[in-house]
mmCIF file of N, CA, C and O in Angstrom:
data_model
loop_
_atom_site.group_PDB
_atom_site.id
_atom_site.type_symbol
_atom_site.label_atom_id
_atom_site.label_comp_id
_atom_site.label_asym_id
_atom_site.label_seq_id
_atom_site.Cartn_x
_atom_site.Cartn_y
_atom_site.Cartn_z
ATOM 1 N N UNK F 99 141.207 27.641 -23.815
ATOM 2 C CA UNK F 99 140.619 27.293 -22.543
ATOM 3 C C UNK F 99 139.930 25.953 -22.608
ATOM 4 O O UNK F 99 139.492 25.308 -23.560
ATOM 5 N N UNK F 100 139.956 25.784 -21.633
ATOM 6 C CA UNK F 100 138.886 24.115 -21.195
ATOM 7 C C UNK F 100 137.394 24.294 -22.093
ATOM 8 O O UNK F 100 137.096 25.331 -22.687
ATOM 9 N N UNK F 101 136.807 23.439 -22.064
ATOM 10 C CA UNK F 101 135.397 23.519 -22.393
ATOM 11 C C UNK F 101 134.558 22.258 -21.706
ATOM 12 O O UNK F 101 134.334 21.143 -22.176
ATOM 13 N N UNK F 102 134.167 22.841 -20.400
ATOM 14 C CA UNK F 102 133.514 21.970 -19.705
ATOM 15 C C UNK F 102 131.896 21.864 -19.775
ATOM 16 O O UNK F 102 131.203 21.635 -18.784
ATOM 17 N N UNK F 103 131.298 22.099 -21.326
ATOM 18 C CA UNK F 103 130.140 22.730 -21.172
ATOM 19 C C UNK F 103 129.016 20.966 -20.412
ATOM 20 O O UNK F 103 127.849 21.056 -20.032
ATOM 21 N N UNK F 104 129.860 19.598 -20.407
ATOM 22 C CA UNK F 104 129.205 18.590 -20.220
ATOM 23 C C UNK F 104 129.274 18.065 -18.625
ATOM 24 O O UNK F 104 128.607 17.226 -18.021
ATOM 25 N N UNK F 105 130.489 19.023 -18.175
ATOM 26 C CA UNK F 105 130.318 18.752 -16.494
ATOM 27 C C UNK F 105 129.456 18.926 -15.781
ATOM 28 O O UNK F 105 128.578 19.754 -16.022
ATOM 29 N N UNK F 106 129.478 18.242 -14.785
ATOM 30 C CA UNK F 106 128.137 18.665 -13.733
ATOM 31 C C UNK F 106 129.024 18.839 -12.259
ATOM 32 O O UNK F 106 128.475 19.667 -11.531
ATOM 33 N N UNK F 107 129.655 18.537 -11.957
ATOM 34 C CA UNK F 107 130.197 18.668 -10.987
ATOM 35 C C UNK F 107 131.915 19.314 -10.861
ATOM 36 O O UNK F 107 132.806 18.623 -11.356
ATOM 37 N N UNK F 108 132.256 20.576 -10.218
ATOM 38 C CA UNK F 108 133.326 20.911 -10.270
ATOM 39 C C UNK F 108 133.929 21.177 -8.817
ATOM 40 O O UNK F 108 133.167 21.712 -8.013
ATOM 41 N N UNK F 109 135.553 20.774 -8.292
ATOM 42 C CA UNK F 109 136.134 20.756 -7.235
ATOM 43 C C UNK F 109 137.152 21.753 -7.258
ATOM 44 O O UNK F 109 138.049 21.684 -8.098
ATOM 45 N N UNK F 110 137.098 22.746 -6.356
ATOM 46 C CA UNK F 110 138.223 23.684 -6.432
ATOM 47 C C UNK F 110 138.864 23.012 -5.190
ATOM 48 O O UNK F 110 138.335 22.829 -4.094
ATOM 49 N N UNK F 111 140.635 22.548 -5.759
ATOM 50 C CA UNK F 111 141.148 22.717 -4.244
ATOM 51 C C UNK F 111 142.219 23.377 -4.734
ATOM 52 O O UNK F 111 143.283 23.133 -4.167
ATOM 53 N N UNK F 112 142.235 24.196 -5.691
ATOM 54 C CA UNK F 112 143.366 25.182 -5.340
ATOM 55 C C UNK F 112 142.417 26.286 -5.952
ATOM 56 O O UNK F 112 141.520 25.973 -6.735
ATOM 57 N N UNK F 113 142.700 27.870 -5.481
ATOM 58 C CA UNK F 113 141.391 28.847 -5.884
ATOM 59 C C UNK F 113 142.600 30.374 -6.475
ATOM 60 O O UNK F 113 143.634 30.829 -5.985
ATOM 61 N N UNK F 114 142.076 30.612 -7.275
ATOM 62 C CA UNK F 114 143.030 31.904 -8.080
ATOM 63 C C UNK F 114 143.319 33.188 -6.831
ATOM 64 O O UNK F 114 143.049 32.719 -5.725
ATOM 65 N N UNK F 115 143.551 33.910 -6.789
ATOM 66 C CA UNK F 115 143.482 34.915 -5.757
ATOM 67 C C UNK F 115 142.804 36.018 -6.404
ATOM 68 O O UNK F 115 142.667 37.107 -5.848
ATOM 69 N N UNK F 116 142.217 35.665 -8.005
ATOM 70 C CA UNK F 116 141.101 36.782 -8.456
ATOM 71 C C UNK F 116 139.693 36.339 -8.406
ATOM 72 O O UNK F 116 139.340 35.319 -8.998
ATOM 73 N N UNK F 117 138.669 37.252 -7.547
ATOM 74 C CA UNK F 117 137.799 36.464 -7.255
ATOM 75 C C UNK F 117 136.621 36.168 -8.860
ATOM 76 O O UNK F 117 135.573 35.523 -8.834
ATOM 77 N N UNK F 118 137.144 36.767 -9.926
ATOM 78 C CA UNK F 118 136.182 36.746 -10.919
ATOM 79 C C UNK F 118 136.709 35.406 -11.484
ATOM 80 O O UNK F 118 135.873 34.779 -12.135
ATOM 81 N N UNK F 119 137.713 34.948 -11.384
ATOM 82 C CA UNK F 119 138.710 34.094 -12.081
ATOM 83 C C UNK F 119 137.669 33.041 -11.209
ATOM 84 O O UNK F 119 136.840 32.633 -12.022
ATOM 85 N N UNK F 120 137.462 32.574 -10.133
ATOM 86 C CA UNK F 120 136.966 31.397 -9.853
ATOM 87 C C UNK F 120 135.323 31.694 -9.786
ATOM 88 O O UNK F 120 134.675 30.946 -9.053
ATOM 89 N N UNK F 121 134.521 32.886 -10.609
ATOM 90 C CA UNK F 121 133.085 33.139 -10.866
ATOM 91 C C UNK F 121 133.324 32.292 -11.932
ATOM 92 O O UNK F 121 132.991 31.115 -11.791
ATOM 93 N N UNK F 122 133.715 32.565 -12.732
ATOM 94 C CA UNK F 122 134.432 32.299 -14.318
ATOM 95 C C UNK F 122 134.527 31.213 -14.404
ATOM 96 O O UNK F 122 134.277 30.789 -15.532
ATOM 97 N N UNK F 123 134.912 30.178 -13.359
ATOM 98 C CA UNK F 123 135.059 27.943 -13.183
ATOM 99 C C UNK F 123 134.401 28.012 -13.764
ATOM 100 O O UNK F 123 134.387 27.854 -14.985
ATOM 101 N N UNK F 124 133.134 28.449 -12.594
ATOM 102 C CA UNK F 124 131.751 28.131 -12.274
ATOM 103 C C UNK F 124 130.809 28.232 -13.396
ATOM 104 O O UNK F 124 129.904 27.431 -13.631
ATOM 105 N N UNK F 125 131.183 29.587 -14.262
ATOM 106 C CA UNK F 125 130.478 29.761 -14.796
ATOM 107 C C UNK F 125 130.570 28.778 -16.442
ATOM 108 O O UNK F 125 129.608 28.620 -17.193
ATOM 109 N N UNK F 126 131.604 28.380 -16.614
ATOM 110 C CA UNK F 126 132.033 27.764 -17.578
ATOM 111 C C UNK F 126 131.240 27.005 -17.576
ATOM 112 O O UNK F 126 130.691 26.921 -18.675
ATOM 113 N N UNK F 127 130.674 26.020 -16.467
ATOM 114 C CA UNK F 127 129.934 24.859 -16.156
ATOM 115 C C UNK F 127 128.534 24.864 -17.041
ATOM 116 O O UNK F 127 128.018 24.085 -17.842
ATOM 117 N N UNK F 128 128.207 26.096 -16.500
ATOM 118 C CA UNK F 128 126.612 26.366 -16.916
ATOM 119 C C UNK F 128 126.395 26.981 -18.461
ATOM 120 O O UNK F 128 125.542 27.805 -18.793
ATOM 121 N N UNK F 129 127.276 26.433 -19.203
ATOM 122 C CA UNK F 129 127.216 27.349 -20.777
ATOM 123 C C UNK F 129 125.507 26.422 -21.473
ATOM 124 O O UNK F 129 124.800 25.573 -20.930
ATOM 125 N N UNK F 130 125.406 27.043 -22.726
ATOM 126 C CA UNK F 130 124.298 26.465 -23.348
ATOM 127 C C UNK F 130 124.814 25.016 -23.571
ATOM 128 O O UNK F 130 125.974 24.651 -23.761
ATOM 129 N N UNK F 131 123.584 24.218 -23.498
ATOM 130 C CA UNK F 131 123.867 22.692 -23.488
ATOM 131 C C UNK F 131 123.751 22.069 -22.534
ATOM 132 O O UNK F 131 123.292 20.927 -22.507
ATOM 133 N N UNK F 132 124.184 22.769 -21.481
ATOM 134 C CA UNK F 132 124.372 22.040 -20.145
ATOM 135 C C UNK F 132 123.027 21.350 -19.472
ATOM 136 O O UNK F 132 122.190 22.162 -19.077
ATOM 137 N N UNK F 133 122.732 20.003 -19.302
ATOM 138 C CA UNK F 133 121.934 19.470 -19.307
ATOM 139 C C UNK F 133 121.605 18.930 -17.751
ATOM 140 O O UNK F 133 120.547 18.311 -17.641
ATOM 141 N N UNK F 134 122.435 19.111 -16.506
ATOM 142 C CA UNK F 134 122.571 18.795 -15.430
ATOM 143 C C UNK F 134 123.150 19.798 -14.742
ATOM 144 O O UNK F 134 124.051 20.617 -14.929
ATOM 145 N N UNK F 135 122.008 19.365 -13.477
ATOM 146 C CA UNK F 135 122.324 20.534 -12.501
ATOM 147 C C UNK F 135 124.210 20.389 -12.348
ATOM 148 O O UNK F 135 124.846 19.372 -12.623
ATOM 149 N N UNK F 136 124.841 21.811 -11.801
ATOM 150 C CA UNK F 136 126.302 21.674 -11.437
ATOM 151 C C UNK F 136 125.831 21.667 -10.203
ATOM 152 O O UNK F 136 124.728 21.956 -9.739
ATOM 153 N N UNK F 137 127.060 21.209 -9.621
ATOM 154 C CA UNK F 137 127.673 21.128 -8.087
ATOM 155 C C UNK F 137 128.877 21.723 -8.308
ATOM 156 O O UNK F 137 129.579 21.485 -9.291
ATOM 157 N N UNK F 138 129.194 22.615 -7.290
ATOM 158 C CA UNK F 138 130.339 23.306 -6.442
ATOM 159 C C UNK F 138 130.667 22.790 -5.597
ATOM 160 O O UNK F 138 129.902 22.554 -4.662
ATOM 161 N N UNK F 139 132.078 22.378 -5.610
ATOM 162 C CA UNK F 139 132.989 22.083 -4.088
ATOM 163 C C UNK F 139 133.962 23.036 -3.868
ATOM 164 O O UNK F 139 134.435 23.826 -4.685
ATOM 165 N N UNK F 140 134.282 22.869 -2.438
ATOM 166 C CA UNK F 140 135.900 23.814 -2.005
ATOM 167 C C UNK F 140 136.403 22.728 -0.831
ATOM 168 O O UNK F 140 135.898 22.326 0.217
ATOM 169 N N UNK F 141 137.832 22.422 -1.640
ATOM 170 C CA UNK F 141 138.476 21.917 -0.432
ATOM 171 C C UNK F 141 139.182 22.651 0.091
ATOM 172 O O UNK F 141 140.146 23.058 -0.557
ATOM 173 N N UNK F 142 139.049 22.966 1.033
ATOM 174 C CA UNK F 142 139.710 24.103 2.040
ATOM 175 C C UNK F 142 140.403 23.268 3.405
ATOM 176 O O UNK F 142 139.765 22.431 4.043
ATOM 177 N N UNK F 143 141.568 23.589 3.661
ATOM 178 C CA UNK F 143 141.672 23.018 5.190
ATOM 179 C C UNK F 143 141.891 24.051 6.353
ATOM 180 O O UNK F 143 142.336 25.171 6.104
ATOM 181 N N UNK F 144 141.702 23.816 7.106
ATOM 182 C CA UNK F 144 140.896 24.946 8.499
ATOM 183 C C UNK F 144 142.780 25.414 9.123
ATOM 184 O O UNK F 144 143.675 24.671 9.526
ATOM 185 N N UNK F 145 142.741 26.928 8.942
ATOM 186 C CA UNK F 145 143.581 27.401 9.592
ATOM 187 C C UNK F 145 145.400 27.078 8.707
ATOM 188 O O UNK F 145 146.529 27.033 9.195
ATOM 189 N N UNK F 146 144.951 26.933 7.427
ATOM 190 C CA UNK F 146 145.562 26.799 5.910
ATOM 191 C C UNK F 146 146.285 28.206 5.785
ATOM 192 O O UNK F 146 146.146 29.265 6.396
ATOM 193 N N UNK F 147 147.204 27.751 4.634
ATOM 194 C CA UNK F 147 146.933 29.715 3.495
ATOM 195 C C UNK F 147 146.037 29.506 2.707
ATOM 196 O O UNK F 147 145.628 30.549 2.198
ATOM 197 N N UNK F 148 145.426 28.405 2.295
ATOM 198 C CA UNK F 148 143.891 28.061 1.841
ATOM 199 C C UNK F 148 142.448 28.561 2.408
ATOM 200 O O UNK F 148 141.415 29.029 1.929
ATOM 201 N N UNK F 149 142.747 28.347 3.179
ATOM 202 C CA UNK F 149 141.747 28.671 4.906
ATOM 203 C C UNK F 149 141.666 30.706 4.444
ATOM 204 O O UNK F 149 140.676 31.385 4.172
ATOM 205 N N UNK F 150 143.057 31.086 4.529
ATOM 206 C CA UNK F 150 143.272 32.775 4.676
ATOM 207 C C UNK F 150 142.986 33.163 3.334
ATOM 208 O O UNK F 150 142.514 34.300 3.320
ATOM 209 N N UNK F 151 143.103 32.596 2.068
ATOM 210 C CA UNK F 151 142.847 33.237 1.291
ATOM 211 C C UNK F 151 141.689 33.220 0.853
ATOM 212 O O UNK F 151 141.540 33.750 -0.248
ATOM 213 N N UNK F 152 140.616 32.696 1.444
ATOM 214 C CA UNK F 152 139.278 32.003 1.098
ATOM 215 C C UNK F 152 138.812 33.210 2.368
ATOM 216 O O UNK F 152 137.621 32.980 2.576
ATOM 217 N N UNK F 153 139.162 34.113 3.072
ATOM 218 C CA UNK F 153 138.520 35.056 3.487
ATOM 219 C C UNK F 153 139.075 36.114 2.964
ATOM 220 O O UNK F 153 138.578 37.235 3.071
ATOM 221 N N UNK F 154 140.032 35.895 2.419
ATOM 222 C CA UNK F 154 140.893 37.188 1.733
ATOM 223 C C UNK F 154 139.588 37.580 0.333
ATOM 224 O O UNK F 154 139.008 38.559 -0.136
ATOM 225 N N UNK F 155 139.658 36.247 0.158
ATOM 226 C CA UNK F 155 138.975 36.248 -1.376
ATOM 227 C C UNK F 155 137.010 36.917 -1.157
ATOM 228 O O UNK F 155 136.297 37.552 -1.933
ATOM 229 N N UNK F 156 136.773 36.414 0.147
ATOM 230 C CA UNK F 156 135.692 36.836 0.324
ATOM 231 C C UNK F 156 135.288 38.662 0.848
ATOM 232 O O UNK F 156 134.374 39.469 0.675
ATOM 233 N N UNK F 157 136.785 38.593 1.645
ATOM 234 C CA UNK F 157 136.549 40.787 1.465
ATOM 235 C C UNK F 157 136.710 41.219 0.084
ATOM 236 O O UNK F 157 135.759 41.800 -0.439
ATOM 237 N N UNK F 158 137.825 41.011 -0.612
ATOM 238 C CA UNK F 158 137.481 41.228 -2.088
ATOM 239 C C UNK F 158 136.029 41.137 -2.540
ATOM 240 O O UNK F 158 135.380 42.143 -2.827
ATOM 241 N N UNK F 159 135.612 40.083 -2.588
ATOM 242 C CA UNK F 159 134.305 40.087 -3.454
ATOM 243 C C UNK F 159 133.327 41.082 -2.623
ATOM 244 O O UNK F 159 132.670 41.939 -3.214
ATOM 245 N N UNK F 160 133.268 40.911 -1.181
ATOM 246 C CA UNK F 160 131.796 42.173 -0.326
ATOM 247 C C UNK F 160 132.522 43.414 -1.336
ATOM 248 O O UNK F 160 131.876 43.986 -2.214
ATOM 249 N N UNK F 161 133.970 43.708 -1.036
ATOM 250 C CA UNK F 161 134.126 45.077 -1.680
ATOM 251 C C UNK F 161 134.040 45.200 -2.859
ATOM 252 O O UNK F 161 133.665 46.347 -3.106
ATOM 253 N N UNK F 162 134.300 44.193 -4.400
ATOM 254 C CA UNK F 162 133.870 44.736 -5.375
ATOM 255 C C UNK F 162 132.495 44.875 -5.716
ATOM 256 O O UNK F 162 132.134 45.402 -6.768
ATOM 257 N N UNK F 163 131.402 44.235 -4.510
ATOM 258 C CA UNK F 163 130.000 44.335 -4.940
ATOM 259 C C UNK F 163 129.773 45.621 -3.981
ATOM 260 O O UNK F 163 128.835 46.254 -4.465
ATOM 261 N N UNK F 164 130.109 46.063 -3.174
ATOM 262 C CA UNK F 164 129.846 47.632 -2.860
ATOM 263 C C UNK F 164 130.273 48.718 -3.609
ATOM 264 O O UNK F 164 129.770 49.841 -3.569
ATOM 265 N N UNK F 165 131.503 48.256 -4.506
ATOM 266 C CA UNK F 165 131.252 49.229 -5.273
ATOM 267 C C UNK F 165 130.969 49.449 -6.500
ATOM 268 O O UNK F 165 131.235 50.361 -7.283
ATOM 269 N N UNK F 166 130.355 48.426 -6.570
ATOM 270 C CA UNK F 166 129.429 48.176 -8.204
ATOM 271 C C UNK F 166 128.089 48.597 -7.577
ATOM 272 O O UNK F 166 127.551 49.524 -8.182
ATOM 273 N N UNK F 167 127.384 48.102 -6.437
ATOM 274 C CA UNK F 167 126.021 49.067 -6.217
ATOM 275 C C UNK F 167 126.207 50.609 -5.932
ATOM 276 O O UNK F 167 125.327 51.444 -6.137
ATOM 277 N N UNK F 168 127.247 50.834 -5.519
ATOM 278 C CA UNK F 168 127.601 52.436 -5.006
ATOM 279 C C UNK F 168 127.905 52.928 -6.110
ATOM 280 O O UNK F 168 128.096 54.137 -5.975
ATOM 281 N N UNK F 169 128.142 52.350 -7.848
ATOM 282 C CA UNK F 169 128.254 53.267 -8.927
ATOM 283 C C UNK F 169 127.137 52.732 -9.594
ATOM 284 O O UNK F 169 127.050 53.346 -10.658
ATOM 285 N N UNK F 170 126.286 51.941 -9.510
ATOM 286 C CA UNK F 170 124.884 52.131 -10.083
ATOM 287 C C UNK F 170 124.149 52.912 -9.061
ATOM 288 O O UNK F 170 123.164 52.194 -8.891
ATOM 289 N N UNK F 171 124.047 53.633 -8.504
ATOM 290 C CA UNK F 171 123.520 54.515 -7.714
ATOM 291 C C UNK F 171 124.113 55.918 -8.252
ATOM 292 O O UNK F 171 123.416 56.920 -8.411
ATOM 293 N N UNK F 172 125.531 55.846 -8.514
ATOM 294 C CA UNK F 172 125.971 57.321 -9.094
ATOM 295 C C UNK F 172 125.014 57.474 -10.656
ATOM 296 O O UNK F 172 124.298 58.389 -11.062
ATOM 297 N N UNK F 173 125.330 56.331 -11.173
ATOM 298 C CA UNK F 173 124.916 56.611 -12.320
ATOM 299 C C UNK F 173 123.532 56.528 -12.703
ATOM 300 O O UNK F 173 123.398 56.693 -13.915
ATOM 301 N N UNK F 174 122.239 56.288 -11.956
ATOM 302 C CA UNK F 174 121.484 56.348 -11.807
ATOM 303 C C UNK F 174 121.052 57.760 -11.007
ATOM 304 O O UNK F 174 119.888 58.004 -10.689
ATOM 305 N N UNK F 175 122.002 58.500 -10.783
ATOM 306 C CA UNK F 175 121.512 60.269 -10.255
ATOM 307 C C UNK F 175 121.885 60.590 -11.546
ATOM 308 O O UNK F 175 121.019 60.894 -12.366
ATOM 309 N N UNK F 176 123.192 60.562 -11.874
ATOM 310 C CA UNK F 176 123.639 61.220 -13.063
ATOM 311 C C UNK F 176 122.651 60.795 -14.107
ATOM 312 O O UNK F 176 122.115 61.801 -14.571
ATOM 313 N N UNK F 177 122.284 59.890 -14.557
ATOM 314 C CA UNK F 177 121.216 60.151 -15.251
ATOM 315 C C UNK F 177 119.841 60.991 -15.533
ATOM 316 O O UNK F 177 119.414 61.389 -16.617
ATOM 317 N N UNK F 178 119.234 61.150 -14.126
ATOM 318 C CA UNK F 178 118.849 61.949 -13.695
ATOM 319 C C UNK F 178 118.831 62.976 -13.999
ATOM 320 O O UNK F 178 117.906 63.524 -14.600
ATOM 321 N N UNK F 179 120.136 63.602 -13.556
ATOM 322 C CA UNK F 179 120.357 64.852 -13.996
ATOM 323 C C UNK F 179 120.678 65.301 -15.585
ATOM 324 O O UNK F 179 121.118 66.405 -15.908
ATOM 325 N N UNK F 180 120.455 64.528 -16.229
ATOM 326 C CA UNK F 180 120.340 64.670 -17.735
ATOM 327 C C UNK F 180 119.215 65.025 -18.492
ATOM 328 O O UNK F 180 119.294 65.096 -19.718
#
């Protein structure tokens, strides 16, 4: 893989269709060392398959964070009940 631990600034204009895959850019940016704030861009153009998958990508992500709080909630009864 890349090792961008000296970037400060990163441009997505093309975006994975997994939404952890483009957490994961981002996160590359900010490893130990990193000495400057990052910047995030998105070039997107309005009414694209860029445009559609950039809301596609955003129900994905509401839904995998509902159901990561809706199973720390299970598992926080189930504990409970232990």
């Amino acid at each position: 893989g890349l090792d961008l631990w000296r970037s400060s600034t990163l441009v997505f204009v093309e975006k994975s269709w997994v939404p952890m895959e483009n957490e994961q850019a981002v996160a590359r940016c900010h490893r130990i060392g990193q000495r400057y704030n990052v910047t995030s861009y998105e070039l997107v153009v309005e009414n694209s398959v860029d445009d559609a998958l950039e809301r596609a990508l955003q129900v994905k992500t509401d839904l995998i964070n509902e159901v990561w709080i809706a199973s720390a909630i299970l598992r926080e009864r189930w504990n409970r009940r232990m």
